[in-house]
PDB file of C-alpha atoms in Angstrom:
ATOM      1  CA  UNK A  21      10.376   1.437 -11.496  1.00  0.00           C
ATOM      2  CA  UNK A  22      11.102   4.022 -13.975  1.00  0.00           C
ATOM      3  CA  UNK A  23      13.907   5.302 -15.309  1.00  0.00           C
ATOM      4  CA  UNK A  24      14.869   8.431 -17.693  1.00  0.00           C
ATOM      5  CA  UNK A  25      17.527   7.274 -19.828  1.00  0.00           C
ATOM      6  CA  UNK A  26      19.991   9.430 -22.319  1.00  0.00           C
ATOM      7  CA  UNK A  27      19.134   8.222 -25.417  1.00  0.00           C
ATOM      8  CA  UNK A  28      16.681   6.338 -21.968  1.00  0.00           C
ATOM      9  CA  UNK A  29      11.585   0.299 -16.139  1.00  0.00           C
ATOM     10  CA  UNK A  30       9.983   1.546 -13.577  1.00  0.00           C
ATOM     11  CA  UNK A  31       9.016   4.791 -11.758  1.00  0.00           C
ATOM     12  CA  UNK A  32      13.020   4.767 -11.480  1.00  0.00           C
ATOM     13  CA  UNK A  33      12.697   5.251 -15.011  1.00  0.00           C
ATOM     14  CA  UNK A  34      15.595   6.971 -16.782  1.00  0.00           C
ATOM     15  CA  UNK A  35      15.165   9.393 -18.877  1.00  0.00           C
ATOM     16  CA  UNK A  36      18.306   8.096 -21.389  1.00  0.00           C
ATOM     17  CA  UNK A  37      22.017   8.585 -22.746  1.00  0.00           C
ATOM     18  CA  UNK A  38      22.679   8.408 -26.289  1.00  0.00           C
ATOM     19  CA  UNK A  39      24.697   5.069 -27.228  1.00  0.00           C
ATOM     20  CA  UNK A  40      23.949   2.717 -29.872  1.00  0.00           C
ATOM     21  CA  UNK A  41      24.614  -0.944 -30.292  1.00  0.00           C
ATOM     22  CA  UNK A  42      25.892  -2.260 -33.951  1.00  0.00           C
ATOM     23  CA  UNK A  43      23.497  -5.409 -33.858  1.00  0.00           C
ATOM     24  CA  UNK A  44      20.236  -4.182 -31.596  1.00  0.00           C
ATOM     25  CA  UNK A  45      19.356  -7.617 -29.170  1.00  0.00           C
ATOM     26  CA  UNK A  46      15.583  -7.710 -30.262  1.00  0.00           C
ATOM     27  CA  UNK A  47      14.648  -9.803 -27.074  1.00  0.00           C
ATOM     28  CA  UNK A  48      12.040 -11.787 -29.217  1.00  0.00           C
ATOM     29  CA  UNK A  49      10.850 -14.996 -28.877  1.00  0.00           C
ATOM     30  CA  UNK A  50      12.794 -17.257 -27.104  1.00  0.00           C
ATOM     31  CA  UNK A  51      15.121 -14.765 -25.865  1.00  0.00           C
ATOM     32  CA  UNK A  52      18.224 -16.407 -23.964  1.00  0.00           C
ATOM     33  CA  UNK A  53      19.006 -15.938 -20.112  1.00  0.00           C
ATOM     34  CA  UNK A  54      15.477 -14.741 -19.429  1.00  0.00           C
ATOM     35  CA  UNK A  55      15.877 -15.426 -16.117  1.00  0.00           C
ATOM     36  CA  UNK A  56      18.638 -13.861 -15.871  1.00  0.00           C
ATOM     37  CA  UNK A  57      17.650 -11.104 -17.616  1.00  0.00           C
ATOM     38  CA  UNK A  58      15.030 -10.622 -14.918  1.00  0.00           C
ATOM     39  CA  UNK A  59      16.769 -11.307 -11.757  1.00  0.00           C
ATOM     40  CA  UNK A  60      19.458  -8.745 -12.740  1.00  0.00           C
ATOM     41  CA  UNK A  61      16.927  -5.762 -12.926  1.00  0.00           C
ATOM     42  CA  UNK A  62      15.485  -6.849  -9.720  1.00  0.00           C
ATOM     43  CA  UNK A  63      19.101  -6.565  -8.128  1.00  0.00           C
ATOM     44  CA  UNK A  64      19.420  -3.280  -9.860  1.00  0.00           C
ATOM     45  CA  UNK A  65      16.435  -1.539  -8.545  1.00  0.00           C
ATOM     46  CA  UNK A  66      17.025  -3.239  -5.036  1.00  0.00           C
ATOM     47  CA  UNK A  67      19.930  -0.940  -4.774  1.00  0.00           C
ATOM     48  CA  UNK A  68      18.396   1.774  -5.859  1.00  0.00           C
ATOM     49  CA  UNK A  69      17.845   5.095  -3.445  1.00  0.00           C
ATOM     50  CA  UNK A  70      13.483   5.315  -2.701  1.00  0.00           C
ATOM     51  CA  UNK A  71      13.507   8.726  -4.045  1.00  0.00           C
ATOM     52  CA  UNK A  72      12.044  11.319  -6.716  1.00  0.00           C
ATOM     53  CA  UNK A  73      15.739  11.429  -8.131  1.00  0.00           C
ATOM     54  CA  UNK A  74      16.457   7.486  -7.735  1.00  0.00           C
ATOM     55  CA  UNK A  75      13.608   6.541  -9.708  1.00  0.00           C
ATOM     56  CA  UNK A  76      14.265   9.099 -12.555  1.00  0.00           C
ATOM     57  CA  UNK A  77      17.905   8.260 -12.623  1.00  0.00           C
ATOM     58  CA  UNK A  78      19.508  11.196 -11.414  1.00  0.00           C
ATOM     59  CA  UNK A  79      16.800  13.002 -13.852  1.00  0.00           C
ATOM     60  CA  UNK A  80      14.827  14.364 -10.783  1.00  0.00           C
ATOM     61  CA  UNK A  81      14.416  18.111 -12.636  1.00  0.00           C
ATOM     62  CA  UNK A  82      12.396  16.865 -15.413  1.00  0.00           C
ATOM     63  CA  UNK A  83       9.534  15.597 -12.744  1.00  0.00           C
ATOM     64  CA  UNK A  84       7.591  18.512 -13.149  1.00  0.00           C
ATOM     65  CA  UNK A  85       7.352  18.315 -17.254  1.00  0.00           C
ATOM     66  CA  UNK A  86       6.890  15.132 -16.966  1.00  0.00           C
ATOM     67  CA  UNK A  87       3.642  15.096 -14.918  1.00  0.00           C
ATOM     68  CA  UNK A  88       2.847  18.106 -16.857  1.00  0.00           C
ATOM     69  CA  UNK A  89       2.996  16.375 -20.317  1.00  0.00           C
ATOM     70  CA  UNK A  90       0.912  13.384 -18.459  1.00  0.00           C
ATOM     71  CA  UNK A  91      -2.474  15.401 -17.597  1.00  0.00           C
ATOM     72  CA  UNK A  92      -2.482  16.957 -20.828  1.00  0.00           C
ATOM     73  CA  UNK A  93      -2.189  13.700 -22.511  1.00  0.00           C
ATOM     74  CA  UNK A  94      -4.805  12.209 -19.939  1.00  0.00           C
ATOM     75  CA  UNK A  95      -7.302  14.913 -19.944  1.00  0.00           C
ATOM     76  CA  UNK A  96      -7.970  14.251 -23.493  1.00  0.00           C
ATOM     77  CA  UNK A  97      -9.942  11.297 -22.377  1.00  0.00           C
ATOM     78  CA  UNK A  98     -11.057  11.667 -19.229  1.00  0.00           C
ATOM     79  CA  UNK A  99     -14.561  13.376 -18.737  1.00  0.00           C
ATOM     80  CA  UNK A 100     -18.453  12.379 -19.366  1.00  0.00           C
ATOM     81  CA  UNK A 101     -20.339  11.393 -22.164  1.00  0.00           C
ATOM     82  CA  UNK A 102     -19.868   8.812 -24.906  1.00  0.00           C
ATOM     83  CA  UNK A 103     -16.514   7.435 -24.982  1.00  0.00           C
ATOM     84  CA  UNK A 104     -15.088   8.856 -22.270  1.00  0.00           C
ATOM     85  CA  UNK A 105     -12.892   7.208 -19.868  1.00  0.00           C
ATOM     86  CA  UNK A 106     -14.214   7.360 -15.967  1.00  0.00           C
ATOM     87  CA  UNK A 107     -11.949   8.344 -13.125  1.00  0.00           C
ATOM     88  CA  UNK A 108     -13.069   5.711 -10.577  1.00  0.00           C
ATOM     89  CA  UNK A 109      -9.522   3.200 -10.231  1.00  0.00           C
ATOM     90  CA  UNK A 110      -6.388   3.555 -12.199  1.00  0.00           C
ATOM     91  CA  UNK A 111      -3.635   1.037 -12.314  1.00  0.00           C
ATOM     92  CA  UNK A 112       0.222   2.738 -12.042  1.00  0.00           C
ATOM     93  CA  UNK A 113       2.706   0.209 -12.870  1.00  0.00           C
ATOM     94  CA  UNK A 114       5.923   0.332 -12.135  1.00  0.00           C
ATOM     95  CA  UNK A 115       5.241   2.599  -9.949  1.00  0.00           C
ATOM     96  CA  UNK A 116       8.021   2.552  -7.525  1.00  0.00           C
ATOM     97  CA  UNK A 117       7.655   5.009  -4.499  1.00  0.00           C
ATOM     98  CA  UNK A 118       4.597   6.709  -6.164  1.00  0.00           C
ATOM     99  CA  UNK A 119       5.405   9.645  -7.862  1.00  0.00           C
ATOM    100  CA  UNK A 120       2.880   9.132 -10.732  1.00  0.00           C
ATOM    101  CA  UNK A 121       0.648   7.646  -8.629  1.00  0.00           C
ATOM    102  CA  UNK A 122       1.224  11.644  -6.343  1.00  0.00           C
ATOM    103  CA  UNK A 123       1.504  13.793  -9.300  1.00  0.00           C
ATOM    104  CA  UNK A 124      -0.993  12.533 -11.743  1.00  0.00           C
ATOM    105  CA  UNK A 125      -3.284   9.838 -10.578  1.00  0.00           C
ATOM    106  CA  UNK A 126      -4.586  10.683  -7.165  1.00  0.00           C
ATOM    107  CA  UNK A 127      -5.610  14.039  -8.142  1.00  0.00           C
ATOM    108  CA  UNK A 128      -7.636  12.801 -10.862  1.00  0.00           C
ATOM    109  CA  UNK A 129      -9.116   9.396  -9.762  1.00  0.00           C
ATOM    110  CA  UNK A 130     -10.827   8.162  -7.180  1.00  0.00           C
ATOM    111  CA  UNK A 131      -8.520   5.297  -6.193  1.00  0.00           C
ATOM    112  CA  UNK A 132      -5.369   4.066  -7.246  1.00  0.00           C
ATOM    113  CA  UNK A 133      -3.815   0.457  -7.243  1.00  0.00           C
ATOM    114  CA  UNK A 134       0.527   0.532  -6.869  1.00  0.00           C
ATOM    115  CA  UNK A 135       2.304  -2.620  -8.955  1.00  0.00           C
ATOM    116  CA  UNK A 136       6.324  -3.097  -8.077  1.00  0.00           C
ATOM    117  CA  UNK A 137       8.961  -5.389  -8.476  1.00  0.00           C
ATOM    118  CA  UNK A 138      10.508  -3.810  -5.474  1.00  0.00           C
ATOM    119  CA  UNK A 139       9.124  -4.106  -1.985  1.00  0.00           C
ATOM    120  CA  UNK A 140      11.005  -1.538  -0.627  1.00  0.00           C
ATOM    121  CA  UNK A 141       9.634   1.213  -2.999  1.00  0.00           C
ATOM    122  CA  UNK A 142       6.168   0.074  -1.929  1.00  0.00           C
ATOM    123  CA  UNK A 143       6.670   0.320   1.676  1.00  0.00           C
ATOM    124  CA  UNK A 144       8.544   3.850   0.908  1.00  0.00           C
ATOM    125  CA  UNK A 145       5.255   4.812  -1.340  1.00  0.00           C
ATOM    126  CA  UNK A 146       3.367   4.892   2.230  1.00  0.00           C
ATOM    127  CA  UNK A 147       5.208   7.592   3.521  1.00  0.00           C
ATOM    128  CA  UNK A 148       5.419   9.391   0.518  1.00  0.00           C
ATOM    129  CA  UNK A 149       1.540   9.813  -0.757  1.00  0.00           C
ATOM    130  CA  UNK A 150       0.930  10.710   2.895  1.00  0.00           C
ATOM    131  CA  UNK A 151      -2.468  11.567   3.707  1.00  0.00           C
ATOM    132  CA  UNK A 152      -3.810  10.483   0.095  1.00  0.00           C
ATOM    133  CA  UNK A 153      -1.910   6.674   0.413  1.00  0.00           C
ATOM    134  CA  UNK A 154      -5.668   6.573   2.192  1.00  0.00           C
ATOM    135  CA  UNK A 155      -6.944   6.262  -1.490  1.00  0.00           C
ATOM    136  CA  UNK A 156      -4.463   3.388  -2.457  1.00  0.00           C
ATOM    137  CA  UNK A 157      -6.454   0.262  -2.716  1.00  0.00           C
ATOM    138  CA  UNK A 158      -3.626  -2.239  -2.852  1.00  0.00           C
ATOM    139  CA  UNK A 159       0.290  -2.368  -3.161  1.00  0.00           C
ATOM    140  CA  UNK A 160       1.206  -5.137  -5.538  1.00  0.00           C
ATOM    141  CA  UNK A 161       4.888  -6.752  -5.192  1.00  0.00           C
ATOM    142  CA  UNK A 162       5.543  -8.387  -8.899  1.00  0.00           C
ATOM    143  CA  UNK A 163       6.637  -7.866 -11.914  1.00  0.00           C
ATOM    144  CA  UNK A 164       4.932  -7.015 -14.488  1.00  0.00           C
ATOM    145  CA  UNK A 165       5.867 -10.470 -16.260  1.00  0.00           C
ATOM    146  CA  UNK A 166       3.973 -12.431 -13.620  1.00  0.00           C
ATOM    147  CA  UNK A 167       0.973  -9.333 -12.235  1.00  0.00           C
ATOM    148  CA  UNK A 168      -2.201 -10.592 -13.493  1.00  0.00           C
ATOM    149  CA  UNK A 169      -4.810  -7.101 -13.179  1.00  0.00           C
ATOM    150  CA  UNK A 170      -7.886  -7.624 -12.013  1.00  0.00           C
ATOM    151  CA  UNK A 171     -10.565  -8.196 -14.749  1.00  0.00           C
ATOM    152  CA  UNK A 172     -12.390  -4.888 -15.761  1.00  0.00           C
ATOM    153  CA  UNK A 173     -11.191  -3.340 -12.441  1.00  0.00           C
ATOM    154  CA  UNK A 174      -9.323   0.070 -14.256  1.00  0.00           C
ATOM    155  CA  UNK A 175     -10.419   2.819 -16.364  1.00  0.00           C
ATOM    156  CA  UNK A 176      -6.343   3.681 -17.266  1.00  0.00           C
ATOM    157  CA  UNK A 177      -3.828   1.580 -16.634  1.00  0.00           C
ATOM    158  CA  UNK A 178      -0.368   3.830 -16.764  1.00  0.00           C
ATOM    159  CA  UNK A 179       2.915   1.926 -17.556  1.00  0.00           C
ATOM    160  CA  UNK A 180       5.484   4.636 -17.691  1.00  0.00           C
ATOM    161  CA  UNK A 181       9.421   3.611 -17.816  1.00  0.00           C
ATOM    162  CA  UNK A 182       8.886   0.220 -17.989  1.00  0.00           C
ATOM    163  CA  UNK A 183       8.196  -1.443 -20.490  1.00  0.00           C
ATOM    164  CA  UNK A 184      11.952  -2.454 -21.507  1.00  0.00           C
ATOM    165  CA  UNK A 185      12.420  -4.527 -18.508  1.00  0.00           C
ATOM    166  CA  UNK A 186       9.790  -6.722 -20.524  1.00  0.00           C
ATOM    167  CA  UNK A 187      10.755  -9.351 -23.282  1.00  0.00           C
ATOM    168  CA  UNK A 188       8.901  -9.128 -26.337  1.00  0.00           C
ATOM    169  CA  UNK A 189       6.404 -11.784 -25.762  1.00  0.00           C
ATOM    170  CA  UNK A 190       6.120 -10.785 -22.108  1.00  0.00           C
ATOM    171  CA  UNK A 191       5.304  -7.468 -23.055  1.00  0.00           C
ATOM    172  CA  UNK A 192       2.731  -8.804 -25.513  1.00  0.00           C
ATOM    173  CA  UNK A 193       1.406 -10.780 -22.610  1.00  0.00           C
ATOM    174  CA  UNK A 194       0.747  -8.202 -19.795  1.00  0.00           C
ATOM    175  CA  UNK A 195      -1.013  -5.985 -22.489  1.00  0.00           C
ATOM    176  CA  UNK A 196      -3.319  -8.360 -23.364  1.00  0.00           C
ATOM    177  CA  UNK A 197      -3.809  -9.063 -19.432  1.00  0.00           C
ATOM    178  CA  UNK A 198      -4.579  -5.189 -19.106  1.00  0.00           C
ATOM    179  CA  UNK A 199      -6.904  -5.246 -21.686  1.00  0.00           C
ATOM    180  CA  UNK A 200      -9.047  -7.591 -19.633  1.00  0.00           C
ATOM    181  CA  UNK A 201      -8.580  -5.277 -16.905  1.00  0.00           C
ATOM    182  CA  UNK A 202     -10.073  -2.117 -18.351  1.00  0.00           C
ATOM    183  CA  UNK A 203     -13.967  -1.246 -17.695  1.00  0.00           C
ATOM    184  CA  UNK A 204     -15.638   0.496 -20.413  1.00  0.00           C
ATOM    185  CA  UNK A 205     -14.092   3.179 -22.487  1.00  0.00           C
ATOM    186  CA  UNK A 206     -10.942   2.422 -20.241  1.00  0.00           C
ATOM    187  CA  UNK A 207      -7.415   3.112 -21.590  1.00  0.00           C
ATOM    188  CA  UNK A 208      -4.205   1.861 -21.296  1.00  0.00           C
ATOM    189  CA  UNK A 209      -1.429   4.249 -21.415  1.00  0.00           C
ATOM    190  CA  UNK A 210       2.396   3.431 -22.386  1.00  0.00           C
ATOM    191  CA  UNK A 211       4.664   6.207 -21.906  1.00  0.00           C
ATOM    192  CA  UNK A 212       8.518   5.571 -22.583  1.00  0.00           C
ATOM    193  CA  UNK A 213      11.744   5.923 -23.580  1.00  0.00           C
ATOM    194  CA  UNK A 214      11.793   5.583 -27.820  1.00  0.00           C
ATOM    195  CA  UNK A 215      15.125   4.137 -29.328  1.00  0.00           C
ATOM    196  CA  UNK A 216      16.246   6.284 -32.870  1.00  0.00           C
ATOM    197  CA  UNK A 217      16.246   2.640 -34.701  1.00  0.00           C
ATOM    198  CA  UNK A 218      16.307  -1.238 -33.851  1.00  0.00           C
ATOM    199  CA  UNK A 219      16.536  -2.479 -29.863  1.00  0.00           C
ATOM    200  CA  UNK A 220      19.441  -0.876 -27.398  1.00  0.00           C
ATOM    201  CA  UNK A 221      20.144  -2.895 -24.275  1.00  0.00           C
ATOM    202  CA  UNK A 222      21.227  -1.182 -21.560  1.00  0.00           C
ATOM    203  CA  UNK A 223      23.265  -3.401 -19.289  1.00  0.00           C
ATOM    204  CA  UNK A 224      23.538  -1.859 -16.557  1.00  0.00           C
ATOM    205  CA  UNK A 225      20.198  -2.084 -15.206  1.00  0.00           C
ATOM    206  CA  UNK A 226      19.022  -5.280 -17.915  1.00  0.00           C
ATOM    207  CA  UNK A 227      16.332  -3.239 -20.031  1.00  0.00           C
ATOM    208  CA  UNK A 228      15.903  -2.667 -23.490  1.00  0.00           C
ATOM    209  CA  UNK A 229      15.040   0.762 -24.989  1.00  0.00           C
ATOM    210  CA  UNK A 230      12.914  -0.056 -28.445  1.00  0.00           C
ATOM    211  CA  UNK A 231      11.989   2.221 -31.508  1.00  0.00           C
ATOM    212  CA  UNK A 232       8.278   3.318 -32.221  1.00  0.00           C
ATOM    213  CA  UNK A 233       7.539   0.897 -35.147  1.00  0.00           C
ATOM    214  CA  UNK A 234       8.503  -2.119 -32.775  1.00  0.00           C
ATOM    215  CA  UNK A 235       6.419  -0.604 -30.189  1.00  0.00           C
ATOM    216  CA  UNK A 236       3.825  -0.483 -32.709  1.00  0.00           C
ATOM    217  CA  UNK A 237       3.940  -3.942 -33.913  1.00  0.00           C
ATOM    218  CA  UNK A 238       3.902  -5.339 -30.363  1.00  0.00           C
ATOM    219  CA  UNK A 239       0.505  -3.140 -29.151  1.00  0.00           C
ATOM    220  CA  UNK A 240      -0.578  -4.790 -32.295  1.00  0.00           C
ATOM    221  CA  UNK A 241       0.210  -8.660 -31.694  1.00  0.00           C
ATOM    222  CA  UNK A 242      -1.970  -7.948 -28.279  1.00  0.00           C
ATOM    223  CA  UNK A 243      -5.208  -6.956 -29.678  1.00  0.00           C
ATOM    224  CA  UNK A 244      -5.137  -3.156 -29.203  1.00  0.00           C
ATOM    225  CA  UNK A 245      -4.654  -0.318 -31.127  1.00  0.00           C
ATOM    226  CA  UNK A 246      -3.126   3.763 -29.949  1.00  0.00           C
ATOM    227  CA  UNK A 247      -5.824   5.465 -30.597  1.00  0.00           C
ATOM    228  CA  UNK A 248      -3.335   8.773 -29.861  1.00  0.00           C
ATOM    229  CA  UNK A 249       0.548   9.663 -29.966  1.00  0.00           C
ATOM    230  CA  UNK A 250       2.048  12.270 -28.920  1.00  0.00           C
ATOM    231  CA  UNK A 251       5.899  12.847 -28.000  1.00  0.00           C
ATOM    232  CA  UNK A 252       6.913  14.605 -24.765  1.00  0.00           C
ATOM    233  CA  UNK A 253       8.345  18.154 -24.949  1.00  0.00           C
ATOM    234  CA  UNK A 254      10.869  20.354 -23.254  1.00  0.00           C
ATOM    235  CA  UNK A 255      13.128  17.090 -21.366  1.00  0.00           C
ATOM    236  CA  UNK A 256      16.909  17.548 -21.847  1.00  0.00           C
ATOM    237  CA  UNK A 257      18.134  17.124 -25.381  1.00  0.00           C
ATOM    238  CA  UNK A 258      20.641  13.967 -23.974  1.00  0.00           C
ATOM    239  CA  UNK A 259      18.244  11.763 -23.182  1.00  0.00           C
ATOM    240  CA  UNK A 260      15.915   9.557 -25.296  1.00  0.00           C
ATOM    241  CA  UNK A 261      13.236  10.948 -27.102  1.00  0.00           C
ATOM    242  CA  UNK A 262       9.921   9.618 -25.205  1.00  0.00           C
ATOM    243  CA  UNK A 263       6.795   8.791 -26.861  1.00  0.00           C
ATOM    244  CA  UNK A 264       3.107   8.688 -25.007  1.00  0.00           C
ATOM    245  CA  UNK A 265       0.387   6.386 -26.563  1.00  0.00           C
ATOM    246  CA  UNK A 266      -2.663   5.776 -25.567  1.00  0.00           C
ATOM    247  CA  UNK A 267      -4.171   2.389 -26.462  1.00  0.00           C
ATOM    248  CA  UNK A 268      -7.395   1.017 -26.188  1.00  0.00           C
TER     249      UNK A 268
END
């Protein structure tokens, strides 16, 4: 999934339109109609088109920043020597028909593992790595709620436009779970969609877009700490402002 949203889950991530909502739904604990919350995004991203422009929302022109901003972010720690993360296996999640996994992982690690709510990106992600889907280990069909990563499998795992089809706790959760699946020095990078202030739901597709210190706090509550921040440059000015940290 993905999605850039103005003022913007998945690798249909949108980049974001700017609306605000009076009293922000902070989809904490014990959030109501989580099922439902679930089961609607799922319906939304099944009738989504399997391409470059469905999975950025009708934000296709920005793919090319995008990816840009992503390997300058990544490069910082990818290399040898002490503390450096290793480019054997990364994780993308969300990662609808691939893009990232195209763009940015494949040419810089030696294998990648695909996680999706939506089968029918995944089976579209085939056609569109081409010759390199050779280096795509597996194609997971969950969401993120319910995938469980391998333990110490990944040296980054990349969540990008996705993290607001999460609840709070379930967000919590699956960060903790990808801490287990890091190998040494391994990072975990959240890139996303940053509200202004509070929590705005987006009911269309049944995501939430959350501001920085929220963010924050949750990275927090699952053991890890951004070890770098940096916002993403040159996107429209009509869509969210979008934040990369790296966490570890």
């Amino acid at each position: 999934m993905s999605d850039v949203k103005s003022p913007t889950h998945r690798e249909s991530k949108k980049p974001g339109r700017r609306f605000f909502c009076a009293t922000p739904n902070r989809m904490g604990d014990g959030a109501p109609n989580e099922k439902v919350f679930y089961s609607k995004a799922e319906n939304y991203w099944r009738e989504v088109a399997p391409t470059v422009d469905g999975m950025l929302g009708g934000y296709g022109k920005i793919s090319n920043v995008d990816i840009d901003g992503s390997k300058k972010f990544l490069n910082k720690f990818l290399g040898e020597g002490q503390g450096k993360t290793g480019n054997c296996c990364a994780l993308d999640c969300g990662a609808g028909i691939g893009r990232i996994t195209k763009r940015l992982l494949l040419p810089l690690f030696k294998t990648v593992d695909l996680v999706d709510v939506t089968q029918e990106f995944l089976d579209q992600a085939r056609t569109y790595l081409g010759e390199e889907s050779k280096r795509v280990e597996n194609y997971f069909c969950y969401g993120l709620q319910d995938f469980i990563p391998q333990d110490a499998r990944y040296d980054v795992i990349w969540i990008q436009w996705v993290i607001g089809h999460l609840t709070d706790d379930h967000l919590v959760e699956f960060l903790r779970r990808c801490r287990g699946g890091l190998r040494p020095d391994g990072i975990i990078v959240i890139k996303d969609n940053v509200a202004y202030e509070g929590v705005i739901p987006d009911e269309v597709d049944s995501s939430v877009c959350r501001d920085l210190p929220l963010v924050k706090s949750l990275v927090a509550r699952a053991g890890l700490t951004v070890v770098c921040e940096e916002q993403q440059m040159n996107f429209p000015d009509e869509i969210y402002q979008v934040h990369q940290l790296a966490l570890r």
